[in-house]
Amino acid sequence: MTVSEREAREVAEAAREKDWRKPSFAKELFLGRFRLDLIHPHPEPAPRDVARGEEFLGKLGEFTRTKIDGALIEREARVPDEVLGGLKELGALGMKVGTEYGGLGLTQVYYNKALALVSSASPAVGALLSAHQSIGVPQPVKLFGSQEQKDTFLPRCARTDISAFLLTEPDVGSDPARLATTAVPDAQGDYVLDGVKLWTTNGVVADLLVVMARVPEPADGDPRKAEGHRGGITAFVVEAGSAGITVENRNAFMGLRGLENGVTRFHQVRVPAANRIGPEGAGLKIALTTLNTGRLSLPATCVGAGKWCLKIAREWSQARVQWGRPVAEHEAVGSKISFIAATTFALEAVLDLSSQMADEERNDIRIEAALAKLYGSEMAWRMADELVQIRGGRGFETAESLAARGERGVPAEQLLRDLRINRIFEGSTEIMHLLIAREAVDAHLSVAGDLIDPGKTLADKRKAAVAAGTFYAKWLPRLVAGPGQLPGAFAEFGALAPHLRHVERTARKLARATFYAMSRWQGRMETKQGFLGRIVDIGAELFAMSAACVRAEKLRRDGADGTGSTHGSTDDHTAYQLADAFCRQSRIRVDELFARLWTNTDDLDHKVVREVLDGSYTWLEEGVVDPSSEGPWIADATPGPATKDDVHRRVP
């Protein structure tokens, strides 16, 4: 499909959740308002939820240690049927499904702890469970399905059936306006699916699919139009065993080698109208809303990765001696270990805080969850890279090779490969920057958007000018001063109080920078993706600092920092020390990001890119051999019958 840039933006904008019915800490942060009261005191889970979650984690831990052989899954590039069967018996498929439907009814907090645990043994198994429950059939049906759909599908998803989510196509990634898979209504009122879906995680073993497809808009005079049908991208639950469905390929990747991911073709697949989730045209909104909390599963695996990195870095750096001292005592290595420890603490703080807020449903966490995904995926990748560097040549060597020559088989290089996809999964870093930036400037666009929209009339612009004047007359003065300038502010946080004062001051500085940029670039603001990315990265650091301080104070208050006792002073408190280290490291990164807001090579980079695309630098490409195979850059996805064998694998 050919879609203009404006049409693509309109489709994405229409799918956004536009209302803010609940408060949002991160939204307020980007507006320069440090609402610590929204996250402190740290929200607490209900005792019954803790008991249920801990009981399951005990069972899952035993299963993970004794039944999941991560090395075997890596070697054979598949999750064994007996592992999948064991997870079903354990109830792991229904961690997020309510008990009334046969699920475990775990909270988001304990669901995340379970994913971190499983992923530490095999990231591929963690990805399977996450895709099944976070974006697969259970979550959209739970949020948007009819009671009949819940009664039909949720019990199956809780115990027996694996599900998958199918949106991406060979020529459609983060631009769903060009979605080509169709769902055409037939004479009986049902739908007929045609199209090809790419990177269908779990698609190779799935029993149930959530499929996004385009329903044609009814023509004038069509009875369907009078009945309220409007067409558009729509969500369906589809039986994976339906006639006309073919899994044409099981894809292989640099990491997550056990990932059951494929290419799925639909040819004249009949889907009952009763399997449509929500109304026609609501598919993208359903997908985005599902991801609001679904994205939290990915940083859960990142937290687990950080914990393992810290363990290996500590053990190895004590055992490895160079120049008469353990390598950990050399500053070049010690700084890396400090980064891993402090960052793991902060990531867990961000994840637990966001998850607990999701469980309580008192706050809108769409930005918090997106920040957790963005920050978690980027920082986990950095931690894994540092672990490989700490391990040196052994970090580059496979665990199998290490074991074969008599050393401990540490899969550091595998972790690096496995984590790399997290910067792309469920919204690449670049897309997350744009998504979060759009939400961060929502308040501005709500009052002043018509002023910079070339399609608006003069009357619309005059009306917008009045609204903008009223909003900014109240908002701008509040960015001048705040509690961050008071030496005694946030005193209850002891040694961490200066960091919270810094967050408050920096949030106002960030809001001022955003306002200045909007005033400077106006309608061209959306093209300044480098600037917007840095704005979002600063916000992510501020959120992480806030979460780290709040978590440290909670642990100090609870006496649960691992020392077994409370302390009269916070200075020697281990959680406080980790939070302090993280905030100091984070503040340096924030300073660098602010410096790059206005001093960068963005304009020059744009010119260089134009020259590259125009072929001006092809001389620079000479002197190498391209090992790529022949073939089109994008595979043909023309609808029609399958020409390949079905590689769908049915799990007993």
XYZ file of C-alpha atoms in Angstrom:
652
model
C 0.000 0.000 0.000
C 1.058 3.572 -0.678
C 0.254 5.915 2.179
C 1.324 9.533 2.560
C 3.252 10.689 5.610
C 0.265 12.719 6.758
C -2.102 9.757 6.395
C 0.282 7.545 8.360
C 0.448 10.104 11.173
C -3.324 10.430 11.239
C -3.728 6.663 11.638
C -1.217 6.587 14.487
C -2.808 9.611 16.145
C -6.296 8.111 15.904
C -5.080 5.009 17.753
C -3.605 7.014 20.638
C -5.316 6.998 23.985
C -6.013 10.717 24.172
C -7.636 11.177 27.568
C -5.741 11.449 30.846
C -8.323 10.353 33.396
C -5.733 9.453 36.006
C -2.561 11.204 37.189
C 0.799 10.288 35.689
C 4.108 10.891 37.450
C 6.098 10.765 34.206
C 3.702 13.063 32.339
C 4.001 15.632 35.119
C 7.794 15.212 35.108
C 8.019 16.203 31.441
C 5.856 19.248 32.241
C 8.344 20.333 34.890
C 6.224 19.252 37.839
C 7.921 16.839 40.250
C 4.934 15.031 41.797
C 6.796 12.896 44.336
C 3.480 12.298 46.121
C 2.406 10.041 43.237
C 5.197 7.525 43.914
C 6.149 8.072 47.562
C 5.596 6.349 49.890
C 6.277 3.435 47.580
C 2.995 1.587 46.830
C 2.710 -1.794 48.556
C 1.142 -5.051 47.337
C -1.686 -6.676 49.276
C -0.549 -9.493 51.622
C -2.717 -12.058 49.822
C -1.094 -11.119 46.498
C 2.340 -11.537 48.046
C 1.447 -14.950 49.473
C 0.037 -16.183 46.162
C 2.992 -14.810 44.218
C 5.663 -16.207 46.515
C 4.043 -19.634 46.514
C 4.112 -19.763 42.721
C 7.664 -18.439 42.503
C 8.759 -21.300 44.738
C 7.245 -23.871 42.373
C 8.488 -22.076 39.277
C 11.998 -21.797 40.721
C 12.166 -25.540 41.288
C 10.879 -26.234 37.764
C 13.304 -23.742 36.239
C 16.309 -25.216 38.025
C 15.484 -28.853 37.272
C 13.553 -28.884 33.983
C 14.718 -25.973 31.831
C 18.076 -26.687 30.198
C 19.064 -23.359 28.683
C 22.175 -24.794 27.035
C 20.093 -27.487 25.322
C 17.583 -24.925 24.041
C 20.445 -22.781 22.745
C 22.098 -25.773 21.101
C 18.982 -27.264 19.485
C 17.289 -23.910 18.825
C 13.904 -25.063 20.081
C 11.947 -25.271 23.319
C 11.304 -28.970 24.044
C 7.706 -30.183 24.193
C 8.235 -31.475 27.722
C 9.207 -27.982 28.912
C 6.098 -26.502 27.348
C 4.013 -29.292 28.831
C 5.515 -28.726 32.267
C 4.794 -24.999 32.100
C 1.183 -25.783 31.240
C 0.834 -28.151 34.203
C 2.387 -25.545 36.469
C -0.146 -22.956 35.334
C 2.549 -20.663 33.947
C 0.470 -19.958 30.842
C -2.170 -18.360 33.049
C -0.088 -16.200 35.364
C -2.036 -13.082 34.392
C -5.373 -14.791 33.827
C -7.908 -14.407 36.631
C -8.638 -17.309 38.936
C -12.274 -17.275 37.805
C -11.035 -18.462 34.405
C -8.628 -21.067 35.744
C -5.571 -18.815 35.863
C -3.250 -17.939 38.725
C -4.329 -14.314 38.971
C -0.839 -13.022 39.736
C -0.191 -9.310 40.027
C 1.983 -7.515 37.472
C 4.752 -7.382 40.090
C 4.886 -11.160 40.535
C 4.329 -11.858 36.859
C 7.459 -9.809 36.197
C 9.413 -11.657 38.905
C 8.397 -14.940 37.277
C 9.536 -13.774 33.837
C 12.875 -12.623 35.233
C 13.350 -16.019 36.891
C 12.499 -18.071 33.800
C 14.471 -15.812 31.466
C 17.588 -16.265 33.581
C 17.508 -19.961 32.642
C 16.354 -19.472 29.055
C 15.473 -16.095 27.520
C 13.647 -17.974 24.772
C 11.235 -19.516 27.278
C 10.778 -16.139 28.929
C 9.960 -14.599 25.547
C 7.446 -17.361 24.853
C 5.599 -16.794 28.134
C 5.720 -13.032 27.697
C 4.423 -13.023 24.128
C 1.635 -15.413 25.140
C 0.364 -13.338 28.070
C 1.530 -9.760 27.597
C 0.445 -9.221 23.996
C -1.142 -12.531 22.987
C -4.808 -13.481 23.330
C -5.252 -13.205 27.144
C -4.528 -9.485 27.549
C -6.623 -7.954 24.722
C -9.500 -10.318 25.467
C -9.292 -9.456 29.154
C -9.343 -5.712 28.382
C -11.667 -5.520 25.370
C -13.310 -8.895 24.845
C -16.963 -9.707 25.370
C -17.990 -11.913 28.272
C -18.551 -14.745 25.831
C -15.004 -14.345 24.490
C -13.577 -14.321 28.000
C -15.499 -17.472 28.901
C -14.361 -19.157 25.692
C -10.713 -18.208 25.353
C -9.296 -17.329 28.773
C -9.618 -20.829 30.296
C -7.859 -22.268 27.258
C -5.052 -19.687 27.469
C -4.653 -20.323 31.189
C -3.927 -24.029 30.927
C -3.597 -25.528 27.460
C -3.344 -23.139 24.518
C -0.344 -21.023 23.519
C -1.163 -17.713 21.865
C 0.627 -15.287 19.544
C 0.177 -11.680 18.398
C 0.306 -10.958 14.652
C 0.677 -7.348 13.497
C 3.975 -6.973 11.590
C 4.109 -7.765 7.881
C 7.061 -8.055 5.452
C 6.621 -4.411 4.430
C 4.906 -3.074 7.552
C 6.660 -2.465 10.860
C 5.950 0.577 13.013
C 3.805 2.162 10.291
C 0.489 0.282 10.577
C -1.277 2.629 8.165
C 0.140 0.436 5.376
C -1.233 -2.806 6.835
C -2.068 -5.088 3.887
C -3.699 -8.149 5.481
C -7.446 -7.957 4.835
C -10.524 -9.258 6.615
C -13.402 -9.083 4.156
C -16.963 -9.627 5.455
C -18.832 -12.414 3.716
C -22.542 -12.965 3.102
C -22.962 -14.692 6.485
C -21.497 -11.724 8.371
C -18.237 -13.495 9.152
C -14.796 -12.482 7.845
C -12.312 -13.939 5.354
C -8.631 -13.286 6.103
C -5.925 -12.939 3.444
C -2.348 -11.812 3.915
C 1.110 -12.576 5.303
C 2.420 -11.837 8.790
C 6.115 -11.667 9.664
C 7.997 -12.306 12.947
C 5.074 -14.036 14.601
C 6.581 -14.828 18.018
C 5.018 -18.111 19.240
C 3.403 -18.462 15.812
C 5.239 -21.735 15.161
C 3.653 -23.442 18.191
C 0.543 -21.315 18.791
C -2.986 -22.626 19.165
C -4.656 -19.197 19.181
C -3.704 -16.008 17.357
C -4.528 -12.333 17.758
C -4.503 -11.024 14.197
C -4.642 -7.400 13.071
C -6.267 -7.057 9.655
C -7.862 -4.309 7.584
C -11.621 -4.487 7.101
C -12.720 -2.590 3.946
C -14.780 0.515 4.627
C -18.427 -0.117 3.665
C -19.565 1.814 0.607
C -22.505 4.201 0.705
C -25.696 2.209 0.590
C -24.075 -0.887 2.083
C -26.322 -2.190 4.902
C -23.228 -2.740 7.030
C -22.625 1.007 7.107
C -26.102 1.630 8.429
C -25.463 -0.994 11.116
C -22.460 0.970 12.396
C -19.654 -0.955 10.701
C -16.893 1.406 9.609
C -14.048 -0.854 8.541
C -10.439 -0.146 9.409
C -7.732 -2.093 11.230
C -9.484 -4.655 13.416
C -8.428 -7.304 15.937
C -9.534 -10.950 15.690
C -8.960 -14.136 17.669
C -8.125 -16.838 15.136
C -7.761 -20.573 15.652
C -4.224 -21.441 14.497
C -5.440 -24.737 13.074
C -7.970 -23.124 10.748
C -7.972 -24.144 7.099
C -5.884 -21.776 5.002
C -3.271 -20.944 7.662
C 0.315 -21.944 6.865
C 3.442 -21.274 8.912
C 5.798 -20.945 5.962
C 9.073 -20.487 7.803
C 10.562 -20.787 11.268
C 12.843 -17.772 11.517
C 16.369 -17.967 12.979
C 18.081 -15.099 14.793
C 21.453 -14.055 16.212
C 20.027 -14.523 19.715
C 16.983 -16.140 21.330
C 17.699 -19.197 19.227
C 14.861 -21.119 20.832
C 12.322 -18.453 19.836
C 9.325 -20.065 18.140
C 8.970 -17.275 15.603
C 7.807 -17.605 12.023
C 6.088 -16.326 8.896
C 2.355 -17.013 8.783
C 0.219 -16.905 5.636
C -3.570 -16.558 5.619
C -5.430 -17.659 2.507
C -9.210 -17.449 2.544
C -9.313 -18.131 6.282
C -12.830 -17.909 7.667
C -13.170 -16.194 11.058
C -16.531 -15.996 12.864
C -17.773 -12.498 13.625
C -17.959 -13.610 17.258
C -14.139 -13.730 17.252
C -13.760 -10.035 16.487
C -12.354 -8.180 19.517
C -14.119 -4.863 19.895
C -15.635 -2.923 17.010
C -14.215 -2.624 13.523
C -11.446 -0.043 13.309
C -10.425 -0.401 16.964
C -7.530 -2.809 16.343
C -4.645 -0.375 16.748
C -6.146 1.211 19.840
C -6.544 -2.258 21.330
C -2.932 -3.106 20.470
C -1.529 0.100 21.970
C -3.624 -0.149 25.124
C -2.553 -3.767 25.551
C 1.071 -2.651 25.324
C 0.630 -0.043 28.071
C 1.279 -2.720 30.667
C 2.441 -5.440 28.258
C 5.697 -3.570 27.729
C 6.622 -4.158 31.389
C 7.437 -7.789 30.666
C 10.491 -6.845 28.651
C 12.244 -4.786 31.359
C 11.500 -7.689 33.705
C 13.847 -9.875 31.661
C 16.349 -7.004 31.613
C 16.334 -6.826 35.413
C 16.989 -10.560 35.552
C 19.878 -10.112 33.126
C 21.355 -7.350 35.292
C 21.226 -9.522 38.389
C 23.075 -12.317 36.592
C 25.649 -9.893 35.173
C 26.357 -8.644 38.686
C 26.745 -12.165 40.060
C 29.176 -13.260 37.342
C 31.121 -9.983 37.443
C 31.559 -10.303 41.223
C 32.612 -13.951 41.210
C 34.920 -13.676 38.209
C 36.541 -10.418 39.293
C 37.438 -11.903 42.653
C 38.939 -15.042 41.102
C 40.850 -13.433 38.237
C 44.176 -11.916 39.349
C 46.254 -9.540 37.201
C 49.353 -7.600 38.243
C 49.129 -8.971 41.765
C 45.532 -7.974 42.485
C 42.036 -9.277 41.690
C 40.863 -7.438 38.574
C 37.949 -5.922 40.518
C 40.468 -3.852 42.466
C 41.704 -2.195 39.287
C 39.731 1.008 38.722
C 39.085 0.333 35.031
C 37.228 -2.881 35.914
C 35.799 -1.684 39.220
C 33.948 1.185 37.545
C 32.193 -1.307 35.284
C 31.116 -3.424 38.250
C 29.813 -0.323 40.024
C 27.827 0.594 36.902
C 26.288 -2.883 36.713
C 25.350 -2.943 40.418
C 23.892 0.569 40.518
C 22.022 0.183 37.235
C 20.513 -3.168 38.201
C 19.228 -1.584 41.416
C 17.685 1.296 39.460
C 16.119 -0.931 36.802
C 14.467 -3.066 39.452
C 13.252 0.105 41.160
C 11.709 1.384 37.905
C 10.133 -1.989 37.145
C 8.665 -2.629 40.601
C 7.346 0.911 40.926
C 5.719 0.891 37.490
C 4.301 -2.591 38.034
C 2.861 -1.804 41.452
C 1.237 1.322 40.032
C -0.213 -0.823 37.248
C -1.653 -3.208 39.828
C -3.218 -0.417 41.866
C -4.712 1.255 38.772
C -4.638 4.650 40.487
C -2.244 6.139 37.947
C -1.997 6.263 34.181
C 1.286 4.460 33.532
C 1.461 4.537 29.739
C 4.563 6.776 29.806
C 6.114 4.989 32.812
C 5.792 1.595 31.098
C 7.238 2.955 27.867
C 10.144 4.530 29.745
C 10.755 1.266 31.602
C 10.913 -0.597 28.298
C 13.159 1.972 26.652
C 15.525 2.422 29.593
C 15.607 -1.255 30.538
C 16.478 -2.472 27.052
C 19.220 0.112 26.552
C 20.848 -0.276 29.971
C 20.665 -4.079 30.033
C 22.473 -4.186 26.706
C 25.172 -1.929 28.142
C 25.529 -4.094 31.245
C 25.886 -7.260 29.170
C 28.485 -5.569 26.984
C 30.437 -4.523 30.077
C 30.275 -8.079 31.422
C 31.777 -9.399 28.192
C 34.534 -6.797 28.510
C 35.192 -7.738 32.147
C 35.467 -11.388 31.140
C 37.871 -10.488 28.306
C 38.505 -13.289 25.806
C 36.358 -15.601 27.899
C 33.457 -13.222 27.415
C 33.714 -13.705 23.659
C 34.039 -17.488 23.954
C 30.896 -19.610 24.052
C 29.868 -21.426 27.209
C 30.120 -24.747 25.385
C 33.713 -24.046 24.353
C 34.659 -22.902 27.848
C 33.252 -26.075 29.368
C 34.950 -28.259 26.735
C 38.363 -27.012 27.820
C 37.625 -27.412 31.519
C 36.392 -24.004 32.652
C 33.058 -22.801 33.955
C 30.658 -22.433 31.029
C 29.527 -18.817 31.404
C 27.215 -17.779 28.518
C 28.139 -14.068 28.551
C 28.295 -13.802 24.760
C 24.890 -15.484 24.524
C 23.387 -12.938 26.900
C 24.694 -10.134 24.702
C 23.116 -11.746 21.641
C 19.851 -12.498 23.433
C 19.444 -8.987 24.836
C 20.072 -7.217 21.545
C 16.533 -7.783 20.285
C 15.062 -5.957 23.285
C 16.095 -2.664 21.693
C 13.795 -3.601 18.790
C 11.020 -5.764 20.342
C 7.670 -4.092 21.112
C 8.789 -0.761 19.702
C 12.388 -0.019 18.737
C 14.360 2.535 20.723
C 13.815 5.065 17.951
C 10.052 4.464 17.857
C 9.846 4.556 21.655
C 11.565 7.949 21.598
C 8.900 9.283 19.252
C 6.014 7.621 21.084
C 7.093 8.963 24.479
C 7.913 12.382 23.036
C 4.403 12.596 21.601
C 2.900 11.888 25.017
C 5.370 14.243 26.713
C 4.261 17.211 24.574
C 0.582 16.262 24.614
C -0.355 19.089 26.962
C 1.299 21.594 24.626
C -0.341 20.196 21.507
C -3.714 20.107 23.264
C -3.671 23.877 23.796
C -1.415 25.096 20.990
C -1.505 22.357 18.365
C -3.846 24.242 16.053
C -1.431 27.194 16.018
C 1.219 25.143 14.222
C -1.112 22.972 12.120
C -1.056 24.287 8.515
C -4.405 22.648 7.879
C -6.283 24.751 10.446
C -8.292 27.875 9.615
C -7.511 31.351 10.866
C -10.472 31.104 13.244
C -9.085 27.869 14.676
C -5.690 29.501 15.169
C -7.210 32.501 16.958
C -9.097 30.187 19.300
C -5.938 28.174 19.942
C -3.955 31.348 20.653
C -6.382 32.316 23.410
C -6.243 28.850 24.981
C -2.442 28.758 24.724
C -2.105 32.184 26.294
C -4.199 31.117 29.268
C -2.281 27.857 29.738
C 1.217 29.326 29.448
C 0.414 32.327 31.646
C -0.102 29.868 34.498
C 2.464 27.225 33.533
C 5.595 29.170 32.616
C 6.004 31.056 35.940
C 6.023 27.722 37.782
C 9.164 26.689 35.905
C 11.224 29.469 37.477
C 11.484 28.222 41.059
C 10.628 25.135 43.091
C 11.550 23.000 46.099
C 14.672 21.782 44.333
C 16.245 25.114 45.219
C 15.535 24.759 48.947
C 18.430 23.176 50.896
C 16.082 21.388 53.291
C 13.682 19.914 50.726
C 13.108 16.137 50.764
C 15.029 15.868 54.043
C 13.393 12.523 54.899
C 15.567 10.952 52.192
C 18.741 11.826 54.064
C 21.820 11.456 51.858
C 19.597 11.036 48.789
C 17.784 14.344 49.250
C 20.251 16.273 47.042
C 19.464 13.910 44.177
C 15.718 14.488 44.479
C 16.309 18.228 44.593
C 18.354 17.803 41.429
C 15.502 15.863 39.778
C 13.038 18.633 40.647
C 15.279 21.374 39.251
C 16.153 19.358 36.171
C 12.509 18.556 35.421
C 11.795 22.277 35.235
C 14.859 22.790 33.063
C 13.688 19.986 30.771
C 10.234 21.552 30.453
C 11.767 24.932 29.617
C 13.936 23.332 26.925
C 10.909 21.580 25.417
C 8.901 24.811 25.372
C 11.762 26.724 23.767
C 12.151 24.046 21.086
C 8.433 24.109 20.282
C 8.543 27.889 20.017
C 11.597 27.695 17.773
C 10.637 24.885 15.434
C 6.808 24.843 15.752
C 5.425 22.506 13.077
C 8.903 21.188 12.279
C 9.323 19.905 15.832
C 8.218 16.408 14.805
C 11.162 16.192 12.387
C 13.704 16.939 15.120
C 13.994 13.324 16.162
C 17.504 13.667 17.571
C 16.379 16.464 19.890
C 13.221 14.605 20.917
C 15.217 11.447 21.627
C 17.514 13.336 23.998
C 14.540 14.952 25.738
C 13.051 11.508 26.329
C 16.386 10.062 27.504
C 16.701 12.856 30.063
C 13.175 12.093 31.281
C 14.044 8.406 31.543
C 17.073 9.200 33.707
C 14.986 11.467 35.957
C 12.338 8.765 36.339
C 14.991 6.172 37.157
C 16.621 8.442 39.746
C 13.253 9.098 41.369
C 12.387 5.399 41.467
C 15.819 4.471 42.849
C 15.551 6.981 45.698
C 11.995 5.961 46.568
C 12.961 2.286 46.552
C 16.024 2.890 48.706
C 13.934 4.771 51.255
C 11.358 1.974 51.266
C 14.065 -0.642 51.882
C 15.620 1.469 54.617
C 12.235 1.886 56.240
C 11.480 -1.825 55.968
C 14.971 -2.919 56.999
C 14.997 -5.189 53.974
C 18.172 -4.128 52.245
C 19.872 -7.444 52.758
C 21.635 -6.528 56.013
C 18.869 -7.962 58.180
C 18.434 -4.863 60.291
C 17.465 -1.223 60.181
C 20.058 1.483 60.521
C 20.113 4.644 62.564
C 22.041 6.352 59.775
C 21.363 6.097 56.055
C 25.003 6.675 55.120
C 26.018 3.020 55.488
C 22.775 1.594 54.206
C 23.514 -0.615 51.196
C 20.364 0.343 49.268
C 21.122 4.011 49.861
C 24.667 3.471 48.641
C 23.460 1.853 45.423
C 20.888 4.601 44.865
C 23.510 7.252 45.525
C 25.947 5.661 43.086
C 23.268 5.339 40.425
C 22.094 8.942 40.799
C 25.632 10.278 40.550
C 26.241 8.238 37.404
C 22.863 9.264 35.990
C 23.442 12.966 36.636
C 26.597 12.847 34.517
C 24.613 11.281 31.665
C 21.910 13.942 32.041
C 24.470 16.740 31.826
C 25.844 15.231 28.631
C 22.356 14.934 27.126
C 21.520 18.545 27.945
C 24.777 19.676 26.328
C 23.856 17.757 23.178
C 20.385 19.309 22.964
C 21.815 22.425 21.356
C 25.384 21.398 20.467
C 25.253 18.447 18.103
C 25.796 17.377 14.514
C 22.147 16.741 13.648
C 22.048 19.184 10.701
C 25.378 18.023 9.319
C 24.330 14.394 9.740
C 21.228 15.130 7.666
C 23.381 16.549 4.850
C 25.726 13.564 4.933
C 22.781 11.167 4.750
C 21.433 12.937 1.656
C 24.845 12.590 0.000
C 25.025 8.903 0.947
C 21.606 8.232 -0.557
C 22.482 10.238 -3.671
C 25.473 7.965 -4.210
C 28.148 10.600 -3.575
C 30.144 8.311 -1.294
C 29.995 5.029 -3.200
C 33.778 5.301 -3.632
C 34.037 4.735 0.118
C 32.377 1.326 -0.278
C 35.040 0.002 -2.636
C 37.561 -2.635 -1.604
C 35.245 -5.131 0.068
C 33.178 -8.153 -0.912
C 29.470 -8.210 -0.029
C 28.701 -11.683 1.410
C 24.928 -11.136 1.182
C 22.911 -13.581 -0.904
C 20.863 -12.494 -3.903
C 17.194 -11.637 -3.410
C 14.779 -8.776 -2.840
C 15.189 -6.527 0.211
C 11.585 -7.232 1.200
C 9.929 -10.584 0.523
C 6.864 -10.748 -1.682
C 3.709 -10.818 0.450
C 1.117 -11.080 -2.295
C -2.015 -12.824 -0.929
C -2.665 -16.290 -2.235
C -2.342 -19.967 -1.398
C 0.796 -21.229 0.318
C 3.595 -22.606 -1.818
C 5.653 -23.933 1.092
C 5.173 -26.746 3.582
C 3.508 -25.924 6.899
C 6.102 -25.955 9.706
C 3.552 -25.316 12.447
C 4.467 -27.510 15.408
C 1.669 -28.890 17.525
C 2.602 -29.236 21.172
C 0.934 -32.231 22.893
